Short mmCIF file of C-alpha atoms in Angstrom, two decimals:
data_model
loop_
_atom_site.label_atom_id
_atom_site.label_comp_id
_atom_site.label_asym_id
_atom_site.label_seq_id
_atom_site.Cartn_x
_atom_site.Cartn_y
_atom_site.Cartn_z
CA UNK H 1 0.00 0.00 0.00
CA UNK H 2 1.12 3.58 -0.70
CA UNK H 3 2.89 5.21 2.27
CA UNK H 4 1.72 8.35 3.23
CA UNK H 5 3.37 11.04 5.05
CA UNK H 6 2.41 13.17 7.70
CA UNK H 7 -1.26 12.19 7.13
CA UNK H 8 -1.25 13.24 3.93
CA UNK H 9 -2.15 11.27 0.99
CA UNK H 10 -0.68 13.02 -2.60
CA UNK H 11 -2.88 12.23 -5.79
CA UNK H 12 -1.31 12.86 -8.88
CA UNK H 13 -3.43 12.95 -11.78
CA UNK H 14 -1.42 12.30 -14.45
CA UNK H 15 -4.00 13.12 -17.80
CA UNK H 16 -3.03 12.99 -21.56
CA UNK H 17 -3.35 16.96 -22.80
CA UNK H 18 -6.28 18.62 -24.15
CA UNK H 19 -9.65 17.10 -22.97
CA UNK H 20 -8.34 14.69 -20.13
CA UNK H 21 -6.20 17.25 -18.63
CA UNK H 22 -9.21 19.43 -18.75
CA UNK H 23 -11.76 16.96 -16.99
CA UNK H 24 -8.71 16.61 -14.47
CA UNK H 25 -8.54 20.16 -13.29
CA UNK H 26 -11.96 20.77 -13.09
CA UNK H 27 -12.13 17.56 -10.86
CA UNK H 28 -8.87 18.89 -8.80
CA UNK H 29 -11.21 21.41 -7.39
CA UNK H 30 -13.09 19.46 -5.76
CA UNK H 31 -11.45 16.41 -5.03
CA UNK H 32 -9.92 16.95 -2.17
CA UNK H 33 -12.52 17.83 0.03
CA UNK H 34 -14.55 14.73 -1.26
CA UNK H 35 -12.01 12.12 -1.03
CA UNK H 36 -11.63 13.45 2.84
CA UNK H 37 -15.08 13.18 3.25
CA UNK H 38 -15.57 9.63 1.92
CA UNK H 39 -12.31 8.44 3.47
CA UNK H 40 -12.99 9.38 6.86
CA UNK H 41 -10.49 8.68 9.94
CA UNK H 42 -8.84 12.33 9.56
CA UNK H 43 -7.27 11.22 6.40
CA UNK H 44 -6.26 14.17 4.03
CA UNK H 45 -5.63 14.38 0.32
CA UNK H 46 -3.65 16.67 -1.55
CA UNK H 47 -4.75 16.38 -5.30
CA UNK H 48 -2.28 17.56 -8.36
CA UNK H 49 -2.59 17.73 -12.05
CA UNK H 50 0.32 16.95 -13.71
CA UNK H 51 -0.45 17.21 -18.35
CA UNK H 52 1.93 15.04 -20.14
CA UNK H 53 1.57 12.75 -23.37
CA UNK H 54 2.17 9.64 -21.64
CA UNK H 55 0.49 7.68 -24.38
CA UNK H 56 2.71 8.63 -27.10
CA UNK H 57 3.82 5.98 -29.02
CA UNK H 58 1.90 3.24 -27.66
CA UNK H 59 -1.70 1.77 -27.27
CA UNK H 60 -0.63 -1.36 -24.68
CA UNK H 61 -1.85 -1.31 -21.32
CA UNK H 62 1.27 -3.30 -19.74
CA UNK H 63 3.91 -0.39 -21.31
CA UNK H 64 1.11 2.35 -20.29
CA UNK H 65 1.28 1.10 -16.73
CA UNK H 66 5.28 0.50 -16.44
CA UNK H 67 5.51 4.39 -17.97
CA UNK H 68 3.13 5.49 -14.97
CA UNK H 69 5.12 3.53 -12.39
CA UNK H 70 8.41 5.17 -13.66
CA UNK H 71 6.90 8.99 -13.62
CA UNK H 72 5.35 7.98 -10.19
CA UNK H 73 8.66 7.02 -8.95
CA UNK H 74 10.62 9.93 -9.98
CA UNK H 75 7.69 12.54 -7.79
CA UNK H 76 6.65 12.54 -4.33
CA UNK H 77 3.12 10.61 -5.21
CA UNK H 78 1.35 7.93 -3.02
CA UNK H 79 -1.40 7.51 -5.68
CA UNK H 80 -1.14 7.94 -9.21
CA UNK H 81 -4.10 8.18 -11.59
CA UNK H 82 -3.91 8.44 -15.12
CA UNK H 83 -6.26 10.06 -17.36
CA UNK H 84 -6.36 8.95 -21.59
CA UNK H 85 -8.99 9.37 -23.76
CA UNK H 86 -7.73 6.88 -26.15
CA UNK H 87 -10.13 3.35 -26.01
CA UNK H 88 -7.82 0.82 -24.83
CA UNK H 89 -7.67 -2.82 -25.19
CA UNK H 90 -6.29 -5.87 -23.93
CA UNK H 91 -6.67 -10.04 -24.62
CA UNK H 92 -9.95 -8.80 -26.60
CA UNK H 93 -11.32 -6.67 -24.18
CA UNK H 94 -11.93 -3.03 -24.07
CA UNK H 95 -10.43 -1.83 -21.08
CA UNK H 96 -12.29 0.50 -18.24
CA UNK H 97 -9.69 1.03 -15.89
CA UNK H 98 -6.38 -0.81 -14.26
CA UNK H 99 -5.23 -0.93 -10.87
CA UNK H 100 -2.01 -1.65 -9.18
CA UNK H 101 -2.07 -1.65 -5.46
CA UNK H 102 1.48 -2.25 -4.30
CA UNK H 103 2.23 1.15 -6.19
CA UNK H 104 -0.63 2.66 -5.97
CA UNK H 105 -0.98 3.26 -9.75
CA UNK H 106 -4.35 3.01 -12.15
CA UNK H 107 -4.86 3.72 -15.37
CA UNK H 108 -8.51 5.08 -16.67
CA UNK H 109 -9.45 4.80 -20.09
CA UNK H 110 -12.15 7.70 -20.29
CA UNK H 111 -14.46 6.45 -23.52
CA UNK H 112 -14.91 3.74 -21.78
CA UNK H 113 -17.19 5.76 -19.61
CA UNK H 114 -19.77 6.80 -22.53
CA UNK H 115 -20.36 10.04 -23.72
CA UNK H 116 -22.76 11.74 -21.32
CA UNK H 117 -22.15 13.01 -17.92
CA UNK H 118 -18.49 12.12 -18.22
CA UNK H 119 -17.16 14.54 -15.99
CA UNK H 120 -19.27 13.14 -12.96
CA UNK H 121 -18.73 9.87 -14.12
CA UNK H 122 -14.61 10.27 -14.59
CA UNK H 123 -14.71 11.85 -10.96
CA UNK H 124 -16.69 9.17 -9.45
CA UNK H 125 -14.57 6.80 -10.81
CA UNK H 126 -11.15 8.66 -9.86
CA UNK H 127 -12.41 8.59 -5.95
CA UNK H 128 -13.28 4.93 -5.76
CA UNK H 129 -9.85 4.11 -7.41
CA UNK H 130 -8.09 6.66 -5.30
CA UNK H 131 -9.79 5.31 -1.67
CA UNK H 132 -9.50 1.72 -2.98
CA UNK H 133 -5.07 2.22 -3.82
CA UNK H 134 -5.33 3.84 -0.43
CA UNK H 135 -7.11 1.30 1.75
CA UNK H 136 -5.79 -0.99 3.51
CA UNK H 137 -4.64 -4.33 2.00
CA UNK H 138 -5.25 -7.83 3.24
CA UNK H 139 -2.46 -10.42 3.60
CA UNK H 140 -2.54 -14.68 2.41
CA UNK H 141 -1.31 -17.07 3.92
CA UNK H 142 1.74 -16.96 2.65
CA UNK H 143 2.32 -13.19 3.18
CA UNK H 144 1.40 -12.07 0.08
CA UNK H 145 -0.42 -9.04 -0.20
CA UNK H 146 -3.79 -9.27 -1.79
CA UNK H 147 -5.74 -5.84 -3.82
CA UNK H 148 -8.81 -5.05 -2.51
CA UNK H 149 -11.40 -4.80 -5.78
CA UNK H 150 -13.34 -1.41 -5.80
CA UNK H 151 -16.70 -1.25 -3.97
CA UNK H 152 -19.86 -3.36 -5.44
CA UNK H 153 -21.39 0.49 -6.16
CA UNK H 154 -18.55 1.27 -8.85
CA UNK H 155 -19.72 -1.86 -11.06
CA UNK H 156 -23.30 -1.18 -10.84
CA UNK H 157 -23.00 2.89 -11.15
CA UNK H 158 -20.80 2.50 -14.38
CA UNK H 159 -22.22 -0.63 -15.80
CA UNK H 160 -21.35 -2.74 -18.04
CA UNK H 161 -17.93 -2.23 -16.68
CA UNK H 162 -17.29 -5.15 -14.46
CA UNK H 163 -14.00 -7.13 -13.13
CA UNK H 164 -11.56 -9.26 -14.90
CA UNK H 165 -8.64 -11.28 -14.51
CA UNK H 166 -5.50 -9.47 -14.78
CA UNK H 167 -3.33 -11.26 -17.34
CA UNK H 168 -0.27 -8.80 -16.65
CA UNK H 169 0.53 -9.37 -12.94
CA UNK H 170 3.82 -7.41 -12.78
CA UNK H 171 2.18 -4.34 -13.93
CA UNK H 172 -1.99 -4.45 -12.60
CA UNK H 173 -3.75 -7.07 -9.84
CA UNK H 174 -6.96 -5.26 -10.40
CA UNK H 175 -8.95 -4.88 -13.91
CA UNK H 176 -12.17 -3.78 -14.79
CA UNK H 177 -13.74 -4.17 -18.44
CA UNK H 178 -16.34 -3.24 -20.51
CA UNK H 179 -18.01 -6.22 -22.96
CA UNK H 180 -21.24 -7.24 -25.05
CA UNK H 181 -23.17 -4.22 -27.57
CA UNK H 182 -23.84 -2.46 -24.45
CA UNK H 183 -20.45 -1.80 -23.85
CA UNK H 184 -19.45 -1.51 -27.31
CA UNK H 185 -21.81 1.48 -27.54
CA UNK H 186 -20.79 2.97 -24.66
CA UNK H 187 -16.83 3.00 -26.07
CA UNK H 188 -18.21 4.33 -29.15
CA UNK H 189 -20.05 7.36 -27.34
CA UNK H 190 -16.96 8.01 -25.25
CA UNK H 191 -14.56 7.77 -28.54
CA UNK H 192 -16.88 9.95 -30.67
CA UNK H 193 -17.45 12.37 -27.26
CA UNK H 194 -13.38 12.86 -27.30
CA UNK H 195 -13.33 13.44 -31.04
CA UNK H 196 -15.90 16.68 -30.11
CA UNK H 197 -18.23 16.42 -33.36
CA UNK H 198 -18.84 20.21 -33.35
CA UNK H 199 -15.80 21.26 -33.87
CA UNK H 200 -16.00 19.86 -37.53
CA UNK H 201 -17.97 22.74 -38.48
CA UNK H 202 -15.66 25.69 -38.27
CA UNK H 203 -13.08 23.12 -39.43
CA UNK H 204 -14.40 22.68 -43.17
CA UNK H 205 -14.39 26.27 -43.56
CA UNK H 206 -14.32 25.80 -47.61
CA UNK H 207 -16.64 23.30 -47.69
CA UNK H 208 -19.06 25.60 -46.22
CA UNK H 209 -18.50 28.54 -48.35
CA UNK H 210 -19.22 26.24 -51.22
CA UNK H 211 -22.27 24.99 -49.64
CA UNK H 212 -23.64 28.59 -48.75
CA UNK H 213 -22.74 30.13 -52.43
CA UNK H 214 -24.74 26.59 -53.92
CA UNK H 215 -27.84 27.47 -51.42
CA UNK H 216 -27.84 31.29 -52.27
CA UNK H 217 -27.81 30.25 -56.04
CA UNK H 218 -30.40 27.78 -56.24
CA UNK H 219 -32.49 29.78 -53.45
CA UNK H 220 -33.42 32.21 -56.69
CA UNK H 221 -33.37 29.30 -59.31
CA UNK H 222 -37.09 29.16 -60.53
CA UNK H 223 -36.24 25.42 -61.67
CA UNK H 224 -35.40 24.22 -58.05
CA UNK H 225 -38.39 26.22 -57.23
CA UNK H 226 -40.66 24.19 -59.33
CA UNK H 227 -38.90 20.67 -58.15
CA UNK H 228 -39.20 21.82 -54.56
CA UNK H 229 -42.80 22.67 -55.01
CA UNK H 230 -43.89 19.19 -56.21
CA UNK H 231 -41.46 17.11 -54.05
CA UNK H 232 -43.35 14.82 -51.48
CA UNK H 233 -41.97 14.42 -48.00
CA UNK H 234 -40.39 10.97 -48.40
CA UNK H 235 -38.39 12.31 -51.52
CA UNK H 236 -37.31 15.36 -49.33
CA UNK H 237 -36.08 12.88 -46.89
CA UNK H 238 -34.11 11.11 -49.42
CA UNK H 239 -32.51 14.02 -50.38
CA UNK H 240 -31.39 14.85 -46.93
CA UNK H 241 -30.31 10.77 -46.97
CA UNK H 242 -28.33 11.13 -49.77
CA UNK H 243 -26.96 14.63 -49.40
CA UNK H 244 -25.32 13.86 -46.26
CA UNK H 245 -24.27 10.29 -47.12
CA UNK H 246 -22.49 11.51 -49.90
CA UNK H 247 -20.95 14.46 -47.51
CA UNK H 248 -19.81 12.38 -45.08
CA UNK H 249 -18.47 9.59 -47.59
CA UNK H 250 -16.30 12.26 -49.61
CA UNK H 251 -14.77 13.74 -46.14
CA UNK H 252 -13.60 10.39 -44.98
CA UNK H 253 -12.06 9.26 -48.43
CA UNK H 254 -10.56 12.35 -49.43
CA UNK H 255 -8.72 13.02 -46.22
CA UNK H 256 -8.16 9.71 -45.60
CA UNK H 257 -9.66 9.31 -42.21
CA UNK H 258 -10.38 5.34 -42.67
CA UNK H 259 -8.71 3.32 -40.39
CA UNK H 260 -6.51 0.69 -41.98
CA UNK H 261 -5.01 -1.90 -39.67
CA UNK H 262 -1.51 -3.40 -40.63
CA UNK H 263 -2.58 -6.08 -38.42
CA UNK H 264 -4.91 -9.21 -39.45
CA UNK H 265 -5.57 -10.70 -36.14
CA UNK H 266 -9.43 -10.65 -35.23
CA UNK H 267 -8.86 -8.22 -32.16
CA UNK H 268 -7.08 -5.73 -34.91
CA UNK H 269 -9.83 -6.38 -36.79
CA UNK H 270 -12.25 -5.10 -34.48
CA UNK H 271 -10.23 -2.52 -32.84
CA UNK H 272 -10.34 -1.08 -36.66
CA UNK H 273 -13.90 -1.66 -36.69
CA UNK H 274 -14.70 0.53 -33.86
CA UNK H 275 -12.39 3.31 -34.76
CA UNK H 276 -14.17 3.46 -38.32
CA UNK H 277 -17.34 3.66 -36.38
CA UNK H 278 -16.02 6.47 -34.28
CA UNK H 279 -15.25 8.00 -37.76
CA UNK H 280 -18.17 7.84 -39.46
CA UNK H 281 -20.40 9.05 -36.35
CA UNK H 282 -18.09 11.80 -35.75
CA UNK H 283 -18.43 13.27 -38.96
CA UNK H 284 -22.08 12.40 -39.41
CA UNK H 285 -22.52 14.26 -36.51
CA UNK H 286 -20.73 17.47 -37.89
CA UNK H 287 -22.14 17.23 -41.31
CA UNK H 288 -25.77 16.58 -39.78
CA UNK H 289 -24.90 20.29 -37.45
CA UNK H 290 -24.01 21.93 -41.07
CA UNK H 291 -26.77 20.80 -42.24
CA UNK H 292 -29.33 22.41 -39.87
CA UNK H 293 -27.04 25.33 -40.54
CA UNK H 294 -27.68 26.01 -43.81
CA UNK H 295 -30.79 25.18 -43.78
CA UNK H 296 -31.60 27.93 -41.14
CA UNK H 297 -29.56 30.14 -43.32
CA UNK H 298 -31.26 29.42 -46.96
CA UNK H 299 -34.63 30.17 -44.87
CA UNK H 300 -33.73 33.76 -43.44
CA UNK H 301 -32.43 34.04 -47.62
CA UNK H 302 -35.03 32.97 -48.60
CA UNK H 303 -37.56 35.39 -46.43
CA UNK H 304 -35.37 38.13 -47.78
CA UNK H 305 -35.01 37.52 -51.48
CA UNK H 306 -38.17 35.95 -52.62
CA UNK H 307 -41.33 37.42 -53.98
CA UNK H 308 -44.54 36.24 -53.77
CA UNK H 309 -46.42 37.09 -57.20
CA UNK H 310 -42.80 35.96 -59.15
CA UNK H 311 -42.87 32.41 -57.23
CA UNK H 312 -46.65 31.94 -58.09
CA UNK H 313 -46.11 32.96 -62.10
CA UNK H 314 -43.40 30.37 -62.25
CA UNK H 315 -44.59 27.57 -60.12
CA UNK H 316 -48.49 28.41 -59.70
CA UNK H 317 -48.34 27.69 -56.31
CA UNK H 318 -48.29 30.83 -53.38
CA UNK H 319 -45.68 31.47 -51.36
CA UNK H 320 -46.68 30.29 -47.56
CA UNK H 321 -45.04 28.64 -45.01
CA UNK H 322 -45.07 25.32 -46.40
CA UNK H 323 -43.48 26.33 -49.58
CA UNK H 324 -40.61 28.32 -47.37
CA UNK H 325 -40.12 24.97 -45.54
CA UNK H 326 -39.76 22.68 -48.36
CA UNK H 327 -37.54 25.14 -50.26
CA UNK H 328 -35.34 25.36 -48.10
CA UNK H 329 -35.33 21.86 -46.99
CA UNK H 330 -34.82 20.61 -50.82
CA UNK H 331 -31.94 23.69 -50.97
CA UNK H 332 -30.40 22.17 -48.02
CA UNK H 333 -29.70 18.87 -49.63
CA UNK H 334 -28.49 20.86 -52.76
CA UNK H 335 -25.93 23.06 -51.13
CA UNK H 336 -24.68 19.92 -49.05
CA UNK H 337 -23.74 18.07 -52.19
CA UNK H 338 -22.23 21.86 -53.42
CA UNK H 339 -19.87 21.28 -49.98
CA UNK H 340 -18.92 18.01 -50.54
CA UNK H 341 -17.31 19.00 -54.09
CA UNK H 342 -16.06 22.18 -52.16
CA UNK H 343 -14.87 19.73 -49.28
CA UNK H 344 -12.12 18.84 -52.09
CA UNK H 345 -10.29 21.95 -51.22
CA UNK H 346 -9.94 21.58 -47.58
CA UNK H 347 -6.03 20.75 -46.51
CA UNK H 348 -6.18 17.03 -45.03
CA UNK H 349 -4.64 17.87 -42.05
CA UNK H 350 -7.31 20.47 -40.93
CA UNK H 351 -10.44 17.82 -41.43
CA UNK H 352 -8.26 15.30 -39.43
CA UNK H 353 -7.74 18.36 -36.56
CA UNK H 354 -10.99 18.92 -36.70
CA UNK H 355 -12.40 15.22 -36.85
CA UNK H 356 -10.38 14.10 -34.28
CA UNK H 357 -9.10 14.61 -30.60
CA UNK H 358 -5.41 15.50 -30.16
CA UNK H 359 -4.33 11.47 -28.56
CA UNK H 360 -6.07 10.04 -31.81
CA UNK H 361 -4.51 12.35 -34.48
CA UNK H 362 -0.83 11.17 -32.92
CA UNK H 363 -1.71 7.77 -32.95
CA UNK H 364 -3.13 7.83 -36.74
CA UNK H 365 0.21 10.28 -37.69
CA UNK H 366 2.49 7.48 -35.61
CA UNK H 367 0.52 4.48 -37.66
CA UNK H 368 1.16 6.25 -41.50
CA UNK H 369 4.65 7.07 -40.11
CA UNK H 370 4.85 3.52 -39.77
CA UNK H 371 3.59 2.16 -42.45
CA UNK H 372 6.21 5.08 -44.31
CA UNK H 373 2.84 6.70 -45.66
#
């Protein structure tokens, strides 16, 4: 068990930069005071946020640990916690968090967590880890010491995550996993959650000022006019389908965002499965926010530019609300094919910053440096 001095337990929270490190100070603030509280028996905590990289170069959860051991030595730490929001796996599974007592060491993979309420879920989970490494252990028969697994509460609060055997002894004792489509989903929310959808939209810049300039056109082309007059609502739909399919389908190939493993085993398999899936939803989910975009923008055009008696000579139809909506809606799924051609001129390495969180865009550069792409 971690040795404490003076009655004073130090937490380091050791969190990958950008969004970890930023779930990890907000929690510092508050920590403290709640780990006391929980702890009881006078004990005190003294909570610190240290940002490093300490994924770089590596997915494996036995390195991961040895790295945190080493950077816990070199510090004054009883308790280290580290923060990544990269999904990790081991012997198949998709790992939630790892524990080593004699060192006092665990390692949280944050998607792993889903993507709502994951700062309250991240802090519950960093104070049962922290006041499980700093209970007291029990001892075998033969001396050995024996890790305490966290409290029947953590399973059930964040389920599906549930215990595991540890298959790497010298580096964890304790291991909790997620498993079944329940968990898979919830690693998928957390992965696309890191990736942060929205900021895809200021990120395709171009693609958007082709989109807009294609919507302000055919907002005042009496053809689309006519089309849009006459189009049912399961056509509309289809064009929304389509539009966005074809958005999202031109973003990933052209800047190369699909995942290609240079691995054939089954587990690479899937672990390129599910970062594909975190692909596809993250953009989906930006396109999708463009598209409610322009479509609020075409309608405040639209109120501005068109006349009544010059829509009804062409298309013999008056200009109400309906007709407003379904222009707009049909000039929507226009100008969203417009940004997919405009998508074209958008660097590469802008859609990838924007598409993905800072931990996934080093381990896609480190995997092309690799394969010497």
């Amino acid at each position: 068990m971690p040795v404490t001095s003076q009655d004073v337990t130090v937490v380091a929270l050791l969190a990958d930069p950008d969004a970890p490190t930023e779930i990890a100070q907000r929690m510092a603030r508050t920590l403290p005071d709640r780990l006391a509280d929980k702890s009881g028996q006078g004990r005190r905590f003294d909570v610190e946020v240290i940002s490093e990289p300490f994924t770089s170069g590596t997915e494996d959860p036995p390195t991961l640990m040895r790295r945190i051991k080493d950077r816990g030595s070199t510090e004054n730490w009883d308790i280290v916690v580290a923060l990544t929001d990269l999904p990790l796996h081991s012997h198949g599974c998709k790992l939630a968090v790892d524990l080593n007592h004699d060192h006092g060491l665990a390692l949280l993979s944050l998607p792993s967590l889903g993507g709502l309420r994951l700062q309250a879920r991240a802090r519950w989970a960093v104070e049962e880890a922290v006041l499980g490494l700093a209970g007291p252990h029990t001892t075998g028969a033969e001396g050995s010491s024996r890790s305490q697994p966290l409290p029947e509460p953590f399973v059930h609060r964040l389920a599906p995550v549930h215990p595991d055997r540890s298959g790497e002894k010298e580096t964890d004792d304790v291991r909790y996993v997620v498993s079944g489509p329940r968990g898979y989903l919830r690693v998928l929310a957390g992965m696309v959650r890191a990736n942060r959808p929205w900021r895809l939209v200021p990120g395709l810049s171009k693609a958007l000022a082709a989109a807009l300039a294609t919507g302000a056109v055919a907002t005042v082309n009496s053809t689309v006019w006519s089309l849009a007059t006459y189009l049912s609502t399961p056509r509309l739909v289809t064009a929304t389908i389509g539009s966005v399919a074809i958005m999202i389908g031109w973003l990933i190939v052209d800047a190369n965002l699909w995942h290609r493993s240079p691995e054939s085993s089954p587990e690479a398999r899937q672990r390129a499965a599910l970062y594909n899936a975190s692909t596809v939803v993250t953009v989906a989910i930006g396109v999708l926010v463009c598209y409610v975009g322009l479509m609020l923008i075409n309608l405040v055009w639209a109120l501005f530019v068109l006349n009544d008696g010059v829509f009804a000579s062409m298309t013999r139809a008056p200009l109400h609300a309906t007709e407003y909506w379904t222009l707009t809606w049909f000039v929507a799924s226009v100008a969203t094919v417009g940004g997919a051609l405009g998508s074209g001129l958008e660097n590469d390495e802008v859609v990838r910053a924007a598409a993905y969180s800072k931990r996934e865009q080093e381990r896609r550069r480190a995997l092309r440096d690799d394969r010497g792409d």
